[in-house]
């Protein structure tokens, strides 16, 4: 018997237990094991009813994602599910933890399903660029109806056990031990003579509803909300098949659509994103058993944009925060801002008033640093000035208890210099949150030269409590995300001098898969911020690294973006919707004229190459310098912090999929034409020459 699937019998109940930690994913060995166990139950004359359950923390979390893109190995999952459905002895699936994707499909193939009260079920395949390919699109509508099936399959969001019972996806809920509950339920099936009940033969939920209208509405919704996505329209088509075709033909249609998704580039990109996100947590030189410090009391210094958002992230996770400001009025403003932010969530319906009060009760304020003496972690989020940070860290060094972690949210300053303001550099780490910090999931964990392993392990564990995705990065100006975005933004601005309009640049990049164009983004954050950074750069950059002049021109004209109602775009009072700025083109033309540039028509593809290849070239330098440890870490940063479309897989994955030799060839052309900014990264040259990908490269530590 396959070691990951165990068969045993208790009285008349055959127990088939899957044991494939950590999440009981179904690979080839498990599929084969499930079929063998089913066969054994069929020939076991004393077995009258079957129970399928899992050991460990969860029911089956789906097909083994690692197998996607490799040659298929029999038996397929649909074969296994169909075999269970066809069993002439009743089968009961016992769900605890999560039944996801192929896991829920296995359960739907069984004749009865019971779920532990805290379990969840879902079909998240769409998040991997797929659709449920083992009967989920045909069986779920037959139980839950088309509306619920479409909602679950197109969103990929799991539902809880109670909702699953309300929608007839499970028959009963239980508490406690899955095995005992499964045996008891199976015994009742036997005693009451319920017998076999095949999901594929059910039809009641499909009747008496205008399924065509539901399908048409979802199709329109997908086209509007998810442009560019490959699998969602196919999810809708597969569910439609359940309403039009008999089960066997519906399953064939589902399989064909599944295969199309499986072969798509988007599937490869989304699966890359799934593993990339999990890979971030693995740090080669950080032993798994590194001790972690207890973090229960947190101090946040500075109650501005970031400090308030950071404080809210902690209180949302149930961790008490002491927020420090310069004086009482500034403190009251910060606490008021925290309350208003929560109230806005209540108004939107994403937070209940009671939970808001619970969270705010965990938020305290102060102006006296001695109140931080008992804090386990203090995060500094004061002005971006080394001098101000020096004062803060010197003071923290005096008041904080030994072993307290001292973190900075700096977005560009040298963390090692900041650590040097204290006598405990091993306790200093960067925690670079993204704005709004209570919403954005990305966290760049900046590892300084002296940051201790215990400190690193503690903040990585803490990030999970905060529901953040933490990526470890090294010290440099802008770390990974902002250092790369600078290159991208500069090219976007040069393109305006060469002949493009903001609408064209933003449109091209949005169509490529960025959530927002660079010009609209600048209007949002305020052109004065970009302008002051630009002044510093002008003072320090060598002359062969020229900078564009558009930003300076707009700044001089008082067009600072949304805050002045005019920037790259115009904004009606109170509106954030960008409208064309009629005064902009003459300004752009004047800049071009002054620099002797003849404005020309630029294609959208060219715009994308200039901006995205600038990201990639800098990403390659960052990799080689060891600022990021692997290319997938860079992708995670771009997917979660910069609105890079999940179906593109991130800039480094995109480069790999184009072929690094192709990327390098274009970068060399740009280098010849535009000079030093485009000097190809040596790592890109090396990997392209060796026919390798960024994904193959690893920094030797
Ligand atoms: N296949 C292979 N490995 C998987 C996996 C899967 N389906 N699901 C999780 N894993 C791995 C993770 O990569 C991770 O590995 P690591 O420890 O080496 O990094 C480990 O299992 C634990 O995963 P998480 O860190 O994500 O654990 P959590 O407890 O935080 O979350 C989970 C558990 C909710 C099950 C989450 O892992 C998850 O969402 N998994 C994916 C579920 C999914 O998408 N299922 C559908 C698959 S497609 C399918 O079934 C096709 C079918 O229709 C034909
Ligand atoms: P901000 O200007 O909104 O807030 C700074 C706050 O710190 C002010 O309220 C000020 O009163 C307070 N402050 C100054 N000195 C203090 C002191 N000694 N003690 C206590 N409070 C003090 O600034 P913002 O935008 O919140 O930025 C803070 C830090 O976060 C900076 O280092 C910035 O680079 C970084 N950051 C900013 C991001 C953003 O999008 N705004 C994103 C990521 C990081």
Short mmCIF file of C-alpha atoms and ligand atoms in Angstrom, two decimals, residues 22-23 25-26 57-58 61-66 68 77-78 98 100-103 105 123-125 128 130-134 255 258 274-275 278-279 282 464, ligand 1:
data_model
loop_
_atom_site.label_atom_id
_atom_site.label_comp_id
_atom_site.label_asym_id
_atom_site.label_seq_id
_atom_site.Cartn_x
_atom_site.Cartn_y
_atom_site.Cartn_z
CA UNK A 22 2.14 19.59 5.24
CA UNK A 23 -1.12 20.13 3.30
CA UNK A 25 -1.56 17.90 -1.72
CA UNK A 26 -2.46 15.29 -4.34
CA UNK A 57 -3.55 19.94 10.05
CA UNK A 58 -5.82 19.89 7.02
CA UNK A 61 -5.33 21.50 -0.14
CA UNK A 62 -5.54 20.64 -3.83
CA UNK A 63 -3.56 19.10 -6.63
CA UNK A 64 0.23 19.16 -6.16
CA UNK A 65 1.07 22.48 -7.77
CA UNK A 66 4.67 21.40 -8.37
CA UNK A 68 1.98 21.69 -13.26
CA UNK A 77 -7.24 13.56 -10.67
CA UNK A 78 -10.53 13.49 -12.64
CA UNK A 98 -9.12 23.51 4.31
CA UNK A 100 -9.24 23.50 -1.57
CA UNK A 101 -9.21 22.98 -5.32
CA UNK A 102 -8.71 19.30 -6.11
CA UNK A 103 -9.33 18.68 -2.40
CA UNK A 105 -13.30 18.25 -5.89
CA UNK A 123 -11.90 26.41 -5.42
CA UNK A 124 -8.91 28.80 -5.63
CA UNK A 125 -7.57 27.52 -8.98
CA UNK A 128 -3.11 30.09 -10.16
CA UNK A 130 -6.44 27.73 -13.78
CA UNK A 131 -9.97 26.54 -13.35
CA UNK A 132 -11.13 23.56 -11.28
CA UNK A 133 -10.17 20.68 -13.55
CA UNK A 134 -11.42 17.64 -11.66
CA UNK A 255 -11.03 19.36 -19.05
CA UNK A 258 -8.47 23.41 -17.96
CA UNK A 274 2.62 31.34 -5.39
CA UNK A 275 5.95 29.64 -4.74
CA UNK A 278 6.46 31.12 0.14
CA UNK A 279 10.14 31.03 -0.79
CA UNK A 282 13.35 30.65 3.60
CA UNK A 464 3.09 36.55 9.69
N1 LIG B 1 0.79 21.77 -3.92
C1 LIG B 1 2.09 21.70 -3.54
N2 LIG B 1 2.59 22.34 -2.46
C2 LIG B 1 1.73 23.06 -1.74
C3 LIG B 1 0.37 23.18 -2.06
C4 LIG B 1 -0.11 22.48 -3.21
N3 LIG B 1 -1.40 22.51 -3.57
N4 LIG B 1 -0.23 23.99 -1.15
C5 LIG B 1 0.73 24.36 -0.28
N5 LIG B 1 1.91 23.79 -0.63
C6 LIG B 1 3.20 23.91 0.08
C7 LIG B 1 3.72 25.34 0.13
O1 LIG B 1 4.49 25.63 -1.03
C8 LIG B 1 4.54 25.33 1.40
O2 LIG B 1 5.79 24.74 1.09
P1 LIG B 1 7.14 25.23 1.85
O3 LIG B 1 6.89 25.00 3.30
O4 LIG B 1 8.19 24.36 1.26
O5 LIG B 1 7.32 26.69 1.51
C9 LIG B 1 3.77 24.37 2.30
O6 LIG B 1 2.95 23.59 1.43
C10 LIG B 1 2.87 25.06 3.32
O7 LIG B 1 2.07 26.01 2.62
P2 LIG B 1 1.77 27.47 3.23
O8 LIG B 1 3.04 28.07 3.73
O9 LIG B 1 0.98 28.20 2.21
O10 LIG B 1 0.88 27.05 4.50
P3 LIG B 1 -0.38 27.80 5.11
O11 LIG B 1 -0.79 27.00 6.27
O12 LIG B 1 -0.09 29.26 5.28
O13 LIG B 1 -1.54 27.71 3.99
C11 LIG B 1 -2.93 26.63 2.37
C12 LIG B 1 -2.08 26.47 3.65
C13 LIG B 1 -4.15 27.52 2.67
C14 LIG B 1 -3.40 25.25 1.98
C15 LIG B 1 -2.09 27.28 1.26
O14 LIG B 1 -0.87 26.58 1.14
C16 LIG B 1 -2.73 27.29 -0.09
O15 LIG B 1 -3.56 28.13 -0.39
N6 LIG B 1 -2.34 26.34 -0.98
C17 LIG B 1 -2.76 26.30 -2.34
C18 LIG B 1 -4.20 25.81 -2.48
C19 LIG B 1 -4.58 25.74 -3.92
O16 LIG B 1 -4.39 26.65 -4.69
N7 LIG B 1 -5.20 24.60 -4.32
C20 LIG B 1 -5.59 24.40 -5.67
C21 LIG B 1 -4.49 23.74 -6.42
S1 LIG B 1 -4.84 23.59 -8.15
C22 LIG B 1 -5.85 22.23 -8.25
O17 LIG B 1 -6.24 21.66 -7.27
C23 LIG B 1 -6.20 21.81 -9.64
C24 LIG B 1 -7.36 20.89 -9.70
O18 LIG B 1 -8.55 21.60 -9.89
C25 LIG B 1 -7.21 19.90 -10.81
#
